[in-house]
Amino acid sequence: MWADPRDKGGMPPILPLDDQSIAIAVDHIRAGRLVAFPTETVYGLGGDATNGEAVAAIFEAKGRPRFNPLIVHVPDMIAARGVGKFDKRAEELASRFWPGPLTLVVKRMVDSGVSELASAGLDTVAIRMPALRGARTFLAEVGRPLAAPSANRSGKVSPTTAQHVAQELGDAVALILDGGPCKVGVESTVLDMSGETPVLLRPGGVPLEELEEALGRKIEVAGADTAIASPGMLESHYAPALPLRMDAREAKAGEALLGFGPVSNATLNLSETGNLREAAANLFAMLRDLDSSDFTAIAVMPIPENGLGRAINDRLRRAAAPRG
Ligand code: AMP
Ligand code: MG
């Protein structure tokens, strides 16, 4: 047998999606731990979207090689408006298709408290209000937006039962809420409403035709038109404007030094203790801070190429690559 997450430790408890288990799940989320929960589409791997280290733990549990933006889940429209800016068209789509298998990408609210890591440093955010009642009860009880990608290891199929989740993630989650098999079974449709023209980023539970009918116009499909970036390109969009240099031991004249580990001369430090989760949580916010400073370039100290370090280095390499 090859590496099985269940060999690393115990299996997480699987509890029925009822008020009692939801109360336990809420405590885990507030303590920064991860909880898998059912929705009508697939099972989600949920963490407090306002807690950068909990969001980092999601990437770590999935073993994702890079930081792509996660869907932020909310129980109602009031919570949704606290996370993103809804213009008239987005409001109309939400009132027609939510709760349900539609994810809307809109501009981020500046003071939403949502970690920059959850939206991979972008100025937009993907939001969804799931239809499964128990999922919304959980979200309402948590009282904070939950970042939740599908609860599978990176590159594997999305889980549609609690047992699938246990096989995939083992005790990387504190608890699995069991709501039975998912009714829709495919991921949500992702529609980008943040620009002038609506763009379909991912087909899913809500058909394109229904969205076009609701908007009264054609929707462009990402990747189908050369004018529109593919979702993969959108994901990797954020990079600082200042030139960036990796594996730096010290700053040259004019450079800001972004540290990692116990160093005294860093301008900012991703993690003084060399903790990759903390570093991931700080990455986008610190790049942004340094980018808006008077320095002429950003020098980043070496980050180990293991675990979350891979995703951190992936993002730094893209930022360091020559731009045309
Ligand atoms: P998952 O969380 O695994 O269900 O995947 C979320 C999907 O939404 C991915 O395809 C992301 O690329 C897409 N997504 C999430 N946030 C954004 C955003 N701010 N801009 C563009 N695409 C996004
Ligand atoms: Mg997924």
mmCIF file of C-alpha atoms and ligand atoms in Angstrom:
data_model
loop_
_atom_site.group_PDB
_atom_site.id
_atom_site.type_symbol
_atom_site.label_atom_id
_atom_site.label_comp_id
_atom_site.label_asym_id
_atom_site.label_seq_id
_atom_site.Cartn_x
_atom_site.Cartn_y
_atom_site.Cartn_z
ATOM 1 C CA MET A 1 0.000 0.000 0.000
ATOM 2 C CA TRP A 2 1.111 3.568 -0.660
ATOM 3 C CA ALA A 3 0.640 6.558 1.644
ATOM 4 C CA ASP A 4 -2.813 6.413 3.118
ATOM 5 C CA PRO A 5 -3.922 9.386 5.252
ATOM 6 C CA ARG A 6 -5.418 6.929 7.700
ATOM 7 C CA ASP A 7 -1.964 5.484 8.460
ATOM 8 C CA LYS A 8 -0.760 8.812 9.822
ATOM 9 C CA GLY A 9 -3.129 8.854 12.741
ATOM 10 C CA GLY A 10 -6.666 8.073 13.734
ATOM 11 C CA MET A 11 -9.792 8.549 11.726
ATOM 12 C CA PRO A 12 -11.774 11.676 12.529
ATOM 13 C CA PRO A 13 -15.166 11.291 14.197
ATOM 14 C CA ILE A 14 -18.088 11.146 11.757
ATOM 15 C CA LEU A 15 -21.204 12.612 13.348
ATOM 16 C CA PRO A 16 -24.712 13.088 11.935
ATOM 17 C CA LEU A 17 -25.535 16.625 10.791
ATOM 18 C CA ASP A 18 -27.711 17.608 13.773
ATOM 19 C CA ASP A 19 -27.742 20.451 16.310
ATOM 20 C CA GLN A 20 -25.534 18.614 18.772
ATOM 21 C CA SER A 21 -22.779 17.842 16.244
ATOM 22 C CA ILE A 22 -23.056 21.312 14.747
ATOM 23 C CA ALA A 23 -22.301 22.785 18.196
ATOM 24 C CA ILE A 24 -19.125 20.662 18.377
ATOM 25 C CA ALA A 25 -18.192 21.641 14.816
ATOM 26 C CA VAL A 26 -18.618 25.330 15.659
ATOM 27 C CA ASP A 27 -16.158 25.004 18.557
ATOM 28 C CA HIS A 28 -13.601 23.384 16.240
ATOM 29 C CA ILE A 29 -13.948 26.148 13.642
ATOM 30 C CA ARG A 30 -13.632 28.897 16.247
ATOM 31 C CA ALA A 31 -10.468 27.198 17.524
ATOM 32 C CA GLY A 32 -9.003 27.347 14.002
ATOM 33 C CA ARG A 33 -9.487 23.633 13.231
ATOM 34 C CA LEU A 34 -10.996 22.189 10.047
ATOM 35 C CA VAL A 35 -14.399 20.526 9.724
ATOM 36 C CA ALA A 36 -15.711 18.658 6.677
ATOM 37 C CA PHE A 37 -19.386 19.302 6.029
ATOM 38 C CA PRO A 38 -21.938 18.286 3.418
ATOM 39 C CA THR A 39 -23.550 20.624 0.917
ATOM 40 C CA GLU A 40 -25.904 19.784 -1.941
ATOM 41 C CA THR A 41 -22.949 19.785 -4.386
ATOM 42 C CA VAL A 42 -20.036 17.940 -2.715
ATOM 43 C CA TYR A 43 -18.510 17.752 0.781
ATOM 44 C CA GLY A 44 -16.552 20.859 1.736
ATOM 45 C CA LEU A 45 -13.346 21.170 3.759
ATOM 46 C CA GLY A 46 -14.252 24.122 5.942
ATOM 47 C CA GLY A 47 -12.098 26.509 7.932
ATOM 48 C CA ASP A 48 -12.640 30.008 9.361
ATOM 49 C CA ALA A 49 -12.100 32.296 6.358
ATOM 50 C CA THR A 50 -11.095 35.131 8.692
ATOM 51 C CA ASN A 51 -8.270 33.053 10.219
ATOM 52 C CA GLY A 52 -5.264 32.955 7.893
ATOM 53 C CA GLU A 53 -3.705 29.938 9.582
ATOM 54 C CA ALA A 54 -6.940 27.962 9.331
ATOM 55 C CA VAL A 55 -7.032 28.811 5.602
ATOM 56 C CA ALA A 56 -3.390 27.725 5.296
ATOM 57 C CA ALA A 57 -4.304 24.449 7.013
ATOM 58 C CA ILE A 58 -6.897 23.852 4.262
ATOM 59 C CA PHE A 59 -4.219 24.062 1.548
ATOM 60 C CA GLU A 60 -1.975 21.834 3.649
ATOM 61 C CA ALA A 61 -4.680 19.191 4.201
ATOM 62 C CA LYS A 62 -5.467 19.099 0.476
ATOM 63 C CA GLY A 63 -1.782 18.976 -0.455
ATOM 64 C CA ARG A 64 -2.372 21.663 -3.066
ATOM 65 C CA PRO A 65 0.836 22.590 -4.897
ATOM 66 C CA ARG A 66 -0.318 26.178 -5.305
ATOM 67 C CA PHE A 67 -2.620 28.744 -3.753
ATOM 68 C CA ASN A 68 -5.763 29.068 -5.800
ATOM 69 C CA PRO A 69 -8.676 31.075 -4.453
ATOM 70 C CA LEU A 70 -11.251 29.225 -2.331
ATOM 71 C CA ILE A 71 -15.000 29.614 -2.216
ATOM 72 C CA VAL A 72 -16.254 31.474 0.835
ATOM 73 C CA HIS A 73 -19.508 30.015 2.181
ATOM 74 C CA VAL A 74 -22.191 32.106 3.870
ATOM 75 C CA PRO A 75 -25.589 31.307 5.426
ATOM 76 C CA ASP A 76 -27.531 34.321 4.136
ATOM 77 C CA MET A 77 -27.452 37.493 2.058
ATOM 78 C CA ILE A 78 -26.468 39.741 4.961
ATOM 79 C CA ALA A 79 -23.330 37.681 5.507
ATOM 80 C CA ALA A 80 -22.693 37.618 1.734
ATOM 81 C CA ARG A 81 -22.809 41.429 1.537
ATOM 82 C CA GLY A 82 -20.277 41.595 4.378
ATOM 83 C CA VAL A 83 -17.772 39.621 2.273
ATOM 84 C CA GLY A 84 -18.315 40.948 -1.262
ATOM 85 C CA LYS A 85 -19.776 43.893 -3.164
ATOM 86 C CA PHE A 86 -23.012 42.956 -4.910
ATOM 87 C CA ASP A 87 -24.120 45.198 -7.729
ATOM 88 C CA LYS A 88 -27.674 45.036 -9.095
ATOM 89 C CA ARG A 89 -26.974 42.095 -11.443
ATOM 90 C CA ALA A 90 -25.211 40.084 -8.742
ATOM 91 C CA GLU A 91 -28.051 40.793 -6.317
ATOM 92 C CA GLU A 92 -30.556 39.540 -8.898
ATOM 93 C CA LEU A 93 -28.615 36.347 -9.537
ATOM 94 C CA ALA A 94 -28.271 35.735 -5.820
ATOM 95 C CA SER A 95 -31.981 36.223 -5.197
ATOM 96 C CA ARG A 96 -32.835 33.857 -8.028
ATOM 97 C CA PHE A 97 -30.260 31.066 -7.551
ATOM 98 C CA TRP A 98 -29.339 31.189 -3.862
ATOM 99 C CA PRO A 99 -29.366 29.132 -1.850
ATOM 100 C CA GLY A 100 -28.024 26.760 -4.490
ATOM 101 C CA PRO A 101 -25.098 25.441 -6.562
ATOM 102 C CA LEU A 102 -23.942 28.811 -7.933
ATOM 103 C CA THR A 103 -20.731 30.573 -6.870
ATOM 104 C CA LEU A 104 -20.492 34.285 -7.637
ATOM 105 C CA VAL A 105 -17.126 36.015 -7.976
ATOM 106 C CA VAL A 106 -17.483 39.671 -6.960
ATOM 107 C CA LYS A 107 -15.205 42.451 -5.674
ATOM 108 C CA ARG A 108 -13.980 41.896 -2.124
ATOM 109 C CA MET A 109 -15.220 44.104 0.690
ATOM 110 C CA VAL A 110 -12.128 45.809 2.029
ATOM 111 C CA ASP A 111 -13.047 45.343 5.692
ATOM 112 C CA SER A 112 -14.592 41.870 5.417
ATOM 113 C CA GLY A 113 -11.965 40.312 7.654
ATOM 114 C CA VAL A 114 -11.577 37.464 5.137
ATOM 115 C CA SER A 115 -7.942 36.342 4.931
ATOM 116 C CA GLU A 116 -6.110 37.407 1.769
ATOM 117 C CA LEU A 117 -4.981 33.805 1.427
ATOM 118 C CA ALA A 118 -8.613 32.690 0.962
ATOM 119 C CA SER A 119 -8.818 34.721 -2.246
ATOM 120 C CA ALA A 120 -5.135 34.189 -3.136
ATOM 121 C CA GLY A 121 -4.364 37.888 -2.935
ATOM 122 C CA LEU A 122 -6.955 38.858 -5.564
ATOM 123 C CA ASP A 123 -9.279 41.835 -5.116
ATOM 124 C CA THR A 124 -12.216 39.580 -5.890
ATOM 125 C CA VAL A 125 -13.828 36.838 -3.815
ATOM 126 C CA ALA A 126 -15.914 33.762 -4.676
ATOM 127 C CA ILE A 127 -19.053 33.422 -2.544
ATOM 128 C CA ARG A 128 -21.715 30.741 -2.252
ATOM 129 C CA MET A 129 -24.813 30.143 -0.155
ATOM 130 C CA PRO A 130 -25.410 26.369 -0.117
ATOM 131 C CA ALA A 131 -28.914 24.943 -0.397
ATOM 132 C CA LEU A 132 -28.547 22.101 2.107
ATOM 133 C CA ARG A 133 -30.352 23.359 5.192
ATOM 134 C CA GLY A 134 -28.010 21.744 7.720
ATOM 135 C CA ALA A 135 -25.035 23.364 5.990
ATOM 136 C CA ARG A 136 -26.642 26.782 6.354
ATOM 137 C CA THR A 137 -27.473 26.112 10.009
ATOM 138 C CA PHE A 138 -23.797 25.265 10.585
ATOM 139 C CA LEU A 139 -22.682 28.441 8.772
ATOM 140 C CA ALA A 140 -25.146 30.587 10.712
ATOM 141 C CA GLU A 141 -24.013 29.098 14.033
ATOM 142 C CA VAL A 142 -20.331 29.640 13.211
ATOM 143 C CA GLY A 143 -21.154 33.291 12.519
ATOM 144 C CA ARG A 144 -18.058 33.716 10.344
ATOM 145 C CA PRO A 145 -17.602 33.073 6.627
ATOM 146 C CA LEU A 146 -16.142 29.617 5.963
ATOM 147 C CA ALA A 147 -13.523 29.003 3.296
ATOM 148 C CA ALA A 148 -14.308 25.586 1.873
ATOM 149 C CA PRO A 149 -12.949 23.837 -1.210
ATOM 150 C CA SER A 150 -13.999 20.267 -1.939
ATOM 151 C CA ALA A 151 -12.878 17.879 0.825
ATOM 152 C CA ASN A 152 -10.505 15.773 -1.265
ATOM 153 C CA ARG A 153 -6.733 15.611 -1.668
ATOM 154 C CA SER A 154 -5.480 17.742 -4.554
ATOM 155 C CA GLY A 155 -5.997 16.034 -7.910
ATOM 156 C CA LYS A 156 -8.577 13.528 -6.612
ATOM 157 C CA VAL A 157 -12.303 13.544 -7.299
ATOM 158 C CA SER A 158 -14.627 15.520 -5.060
ATOM 159 C CA PRO A 159 -16.188 13.489 -2.229
ATOM 160 C CA THR A 160 -19.947 13.018 -2.105
ATOM 161 C CA THR A 161 -20.192 10.954 1.100
ATOM 162 C CA ALA A 162 -18.718 11.302 4.611
ATOM 163 C CA GLN A 163 -16.823 8.028 4.084
ATOM 164 C CA HIS A 164 -15.129 9.418 0.961
ATOM 165 C CA VAL A 165 -13.946 12.380 3.039
ATOM 166 C CA ALA A 166 -12.542 10.126 5.761
ATOM 167 C CA GLN A 167 -10.626 8.107 3.164
ATOM 168 C CA GLU A 168 -9.238 11.245 1.560
ATOM 169 C CA LEU A 169 -8.327 13.399 4.513
ATOM 170 C CA GLY A 170 -8.055 11.170 7.591
ATOM 171 C CA ASP A 171 -7.464 13.222 10.713
ATOM 172 C CA ALA A 172 -6.446 16.373 8.841
ATOM 173 C CA VAL A 173 -10.021 17.305 9.773
ATOM 174 C CA ALA A 174 -11.178 17.476 13.386
ATOM 175 C CA LEU A 175 -14.656 16.246 12.521
ATOM 176 C CA ILE A 176 -16.785 15.134 9.582
ATOM 177 C CA LEU A 177 -20.444 16.115 9.612
ATOM 178 C CA ASP A 178 -22.425 13.416 7.839
ATOM 179 C CA GLY A 179 -25.437 14.565 5.834
ATOM 180 C CA GLY A 180 -25.639 11.467 3.648
ATOM 181 C CA PRO A 181 -24.852 11.415 -0.083
ATOM 182 C CA CYS A 182 -24.824 14.801 -1.867
ATOM 183 C CA LYS A 183 -27.922 15.417 -3.999
ATOM 184 C CA VAL A 184 -26.310 17.395 -6.824
ATOM 185 C CA GLY A 185 -22.971 15.571 -6.736
ATOM 186 C CA VAL A 186 -21.115 17.990 -9.016
ATOM 187 C CA GLU A 187 -19.415 21.231 -8.017
ATOM 188 C CA SER A 188 -21.071 24.627 -8.146
ATOM 189 C CA THR A 189 -21.103 26.723 -11.309
ATOM 190 C CA VAL A 190 -18.589 29.563 -10.880
ATOM 191 C CA LEU A 191 -19.641 32.844 -12.503
ATOM 192 C CA ASP A 192 -17.388 35.890 -12.452
ATOM 193 C CA MET A 193 -19.511 39.014 -12.000
ATOM 194 C CA SER A 194 -16.628 41.270 -10.958
ATOM 195 C CA GLY A 195 -16.100 42.881 -14.363
ATOM 196 C CA GLU A 196 -18.160 44.491 -17.120
ATOM 197 C CA THR A 197 -19.011 41.180 -18.749
ATOM 198 C CA PRO A 198 -20.099 38.068 -16.828
ATOM 199 C CA VAL A 199 -17.682 35.167 -17.394
ATOM 200 C CA LEU A 200 -18.293 31.497 -16.722
ATOM 201 C CA LEU A 201 -15.209 30.189 -14.900
ATOM 202 C CA ARG A 202 -16.462 26.672 -14.186
ATOM 203 C CA PRO A 203 -19.543 24.794 -15.360
ATOM 204 C CA GLY A 204 -21.463 23.109 -12.539
ATOM 205 C CA GLY A 205 -24.791 22.582 -10.804
ATOM 206 C CA VAL A 206 -26.596 25.562 -12.396
ATOM 207 C CA PRO A 207 -26.753 25.343 -16.231
ATOM 208 C CA LEU A 208 -25.250 28.182 -18.278
ATOM 209 C CA GLU A 209 -28.535 28.627 -20.160
ATOM 210 C CA GLU A 210 -30.426 29.421 -16.942
ATOM 211 C CA LEU A 211 -27.860 32.056 -16.028
ATOM 212 C CA GLU A 212 -28.027 33.602 -19.501
ATOM 213 C CA GLU A 213 -31.786 33.708 -19.310
ATOM 214 C CA ALA A 214 -31.677 35.377 -15.887
ATOM 215 C CA LEU A 215 -29.153 37.980 -17.064
ATOM 216 C CA GLY A 216 -30.852 38.444 -20.420
ATOM 217 C CA ARG A 217 -27.537 38.159 -22.255
ATOM 218 C CA LYS A 218 -24.871 35.745 -23.475
ATOM 219 C CA ILE A 219 -22.197 34.762 -20.971
ATOM 220 C CA GLU A 220 -18.598 34.415 -22.105
ATOM 221 C CA VAL A 221 -16.916 31.157 -21.274
ATOM 222 C CA ALA A 222 -13.387 31.404 -19.876
ATOM 223 C CA GLY A 223 -10.833 29.739 -22.098
ATOM 224 C CA ALA A 224 -13.185 29.615 -25.088
ATOM 225 C CA ASP A 225 -12.259 33.134 -26.130
ATOM 226 C CA THR A 226 -8.688 34.340 -26.427
ATOM 227 C CA ALA A 227 -9.655 37.710 -24.969
ATOM 228 C CA ILE A 228 -10.530 36.110 -21.647
ATOM 229 C CA ALA A 229 -7.943 34.595 -19.337
ATOM 230 C CA SER A 230 -8.491 30.948 -18.424
ATOM 231 C CA PRO A 231 -9.443 30.268 -14.792
ATOM 232 C CA GLY A 232 -5.888 29.060 -14.232
ATOM 233 C CA MET A 233 -4.573 32.430 -15.343
ATOM 234 C CA LEU A 234 -7.077 34.310 -13.232
ATOM 235 C CA GLU A 235 -5.980 32.287 -10.236
ATOM 236 C CA SER A 236 -2.373 33.281 -10.635
ATOM 237 C CA HIS A 237 -3.108 36.918 -11.275
ATOM 238 C CA TYR A 238 -1.814 38.533 -8.121
ATOM 239 C CA ALA A 239 1.806 39.640 -8.172
ATOM 240 C CA PRO A 240 3.471 42.664 -6.553
ATOM 241 C CA ALA A 241 4.419 45.530 -8.873
ATOM 242 C CA LEU A 242 7.940 45.710 -7.412
ATOM 243 C CA PRO A 243 10.560 43.289 -8.748
ATOM 244 C CA LEU A 244 10.998 40.262 -6.496
ATOM 245 C CA ARG A 245 14.124 38.222 -5.789
ATOM 246 C CA MET A 246 14.060 34.811 -4.108
ATOM 247 C CA ASP A 247 16.546 32.930 -1.898
ATOM 248 C CA ALA A 248 17.992 36.195 -0.638
ATOM 249 C CA ARG A 249 20.279 36.148 2.407
ATOM 250 C CA GLU A 250 20.219 39.907 2.844
ATOM 251 C CA ALA A 251 18.775 43.045 1.279
ATOM 252 C CA LYS A 252 20.733 45.051 -1.277
ATOM 253 C CA ALA A 253 20.446 48.847 -1.361
ATOM 254 C CA GLY A 254 16.808 49.887 -1.734
ATOM 255 C CA GLU A 255 15.403 46.392 -1.225
ATOM 256 C CA ALA A 256 12.893 45.339 1.403
ATOM 257 C CA LEU A 257 13.789 42.031 3.049
ATOM 258 C CA LEU A 258 10.916 39.601 3.585
ATOM 259 C CA GLY A 259 12.213 37.223 6.236
ATOM 260 C CA PHE A 260 11.533 33.641 7.184
ATOM 261 C CA GLY A 261 12.860 32.232 10.444
ATOM 262 C CA PRO A 262 14.737 33.885 13.304
ATOM 263 C CA VAL A 263 16.447 36.866 11.663
ATOM 264 C CA SER A 264 16.860 40.383 13.009
ATOM 265 C CA ASN A 265 17.283 42.398 9.799
ATOM 266 C CA ALA A 266 14.012 41.593 8.002
ATOM 267 C CA THR A 267 11.678 44.434 7.002
ATOM 268 C CA LEU A 268 8.759 42.046 7.612
ATOM 269 C CA ASN A 269 8.914 38.398 8.654
ATOM 270 C CA LEU A 270 6.607 35.706 7.263
ATOM 271 C CA SER A 271 7.242 33.603 10.368
ATOM 272 C CA GLU A 272 9.975 34.197 12.935
ATOM 273 C CA THR A 273 9.630 30.627 14.155
ATOM 274 C CA GLY A 274 9.868 29.230 10.618
ATOM 275 C CA ASN A 275 6.268 27.996 10.692
ATOM 276 C CA LEU A 276 4.992 27.439 7.128
ATOM 277 C CA ARG A 277 1.327 27.761 8.093
ATOM 278 C CA GLU A 278 1.974 31.175 9.627
ATOM 279 C CA ALA A 279 4.068 32.127 6.602
ATOM 280 C CA ALA A 280 1.278 31.150 4.190
ATOM 281 C CA ALA A 281 -1.230 33.127 6.235
ATOM 282 C CA ASN A 282 0.999 36.228 6.065
ATOM 283 C CA LEU A 283 2.207 35.908 2.465
ATOM 284 C CA PHE A 284 -0.240 38.023 0.454
ATOM 285 C CA ALA A 285 -0.785 40.717 3.073
ATOM 286 C CA MET A 286 2.969 41.184 3.560
ATOM 287 C CA LEU A 287 3.710 41.272 -0.177
ATOM 288 C CA ARG A 288 1.034 43.917 -0.493
ATOM 289 C CA ASP A 289 2.461 45.993 2.362
ATOM 290 C CA LEU A 290 5.970 45.908 0.927
ATOM 291 C CA ASP A 291 4.644 46.663 -2.529
ATOM 292 C CA SER A 292 3.099 49.928 -1.351
ATOM 293 C CA SER A 293 6.266 51.058 0.416
ATOM 294 C CA ASP A 294 9.208 53.203 -0.724
ATOM 295 C CA PHE A 295 11.467 50.249 -1.481
ATOM 296 C CA THR A 296 12.610 49.570 -5.032
ATOM 297 C CA ALA A 297 12.448 45.754 -4.861
ATOM 298 C CA ILE A 298 11.506 42.870 -2.567
ATOM 299 C CA ALA A 299 14.091 40.272 -1.528
ATOM 300 C CA VAL A 300 12.645 37.098 -0.003
ATOM 301 C CA MET A 301 14.670 34.761 2.200
ATOM 302 C CA PRO A 302 14.736 31.014 1.339
ATOM 303 C CA ILE A 303 11.552 29.052 2.103
ATOM 304 C CA PRO A 304 11.891 25.258 2.420
ATOM 305 C CA GLU A 305 10.411 23.357 -0.531
ATOM 306 C CA ASN A 306 8.177 21.038 1.468
ATOM 307 C CA GLY A 307 4.528 21.009 2.598
ATOM 308 C CA LEU A 308 3.023 24.498 2.302
ATOM 309 C CA GLY A 309 6.483 25.769 1.322
ATOM 310 C CA ARG A 310 5.880 24.422 -2.184
ATOM 311 C CA ALA A 311 2.798 26.579 -2.677
ATOM 312 C CA ILE A 312 4.539 29.610 -1.153
ATOM 313 C CA ASN A 313 7.528 29.157 -3.468
ATOM 314 C CA ASP A 314 5.240 28.586 -6.454
ATOM 315 C CA ARG A 315 3.653 31.975 -5.848
ATOM 316 C CA LEU A 316 7.000 33.688 -5.261
ATOM 317 C CA ARG A 317 8.457 32.175 -8.458
ATOM 318 C CA ARG A 318 5.540 33.564 -10.474
ATOM 319 C CA ALA A 319 6.034 36.963 -8.856
ATOM 320 C CA ALA A 320 9.774 36.807 -9.554
ATOM 321 C CA ALA A 321 9.375 35.765 -13.206
ATOM 322 C CA PRO A 322 10.072 38.467 -15.802
ATOM 323 C CA ARG A 323 6.876 40.169 -16.919
ATOM 324 C CA GLY A 324 6.062 41.325 -20.387
HETATM 325 P P1 AMP B 1 -13.153 24.752 -5.161
HETATM 326 O O1 AMP B 1 -13.000 25.646 -3.958
HETATM 327 O O2 AMP B 1 -12.158 23.617 -5.162
HETATM 328 O O3 AMP B 1 -14.555 24.293 -5.354
HETATM 329 O O4 AMP B 1 -12.778 25.622 -6.435
HETATM 330 C C1 AMP B 1 -13.123 26.982 -6.477
HETATM 331 C C2 AMP B 1 -13.180 27.463 -7.900
HETATM 332 O O5 AMP B 1 -13.548 28.830 -7.921
HETATM 333 C C3 AMP B 1 -11.845 27.352 -8.596
HETATM 334 O O6 AMP B 1 -12.044 26.939 -9.929
HETATM 335 C C4 AMP B 1 -11.308 28.775 -8.542
HETATM 336 O O7 AMP B 1 -10.463 29.054 -9.607
HETATM 337 C C5 AMP B 1 -12.582 29.602 -8.617
HETATM 338 N N1 AMP B 1 -12.418 30.877 -7.907
HETATM 339 C C6 AMP B 1 -12.523 31.088 -6.591
HETATM 340 N N2 AMP B 1 -12.306 32.381 -6.281
HETATM 341 C C7 AMP B 1 -12.062 33.015 -7.436
HETATM 342 C C8 AMP B 1 -11.742 34.376 -7.774
HETATM 343 N N3 AMP B 1 -11.650 35.338 -6.852
HETATM 344 N N4 AMP B 1 -11.516 34.642 -9.079
HETATM 345 C C9 AMP B 1 -11.601 33.681 -10.009
HETATM 346 N N5 AMP B 1 -11.890 32.392 -9.752
HETATM 347 C C10 AMP B 1 -12.124 32.046 -8.486
HETATM 348 MG MG MG B 2 -12.182 20.867 -5.840
#
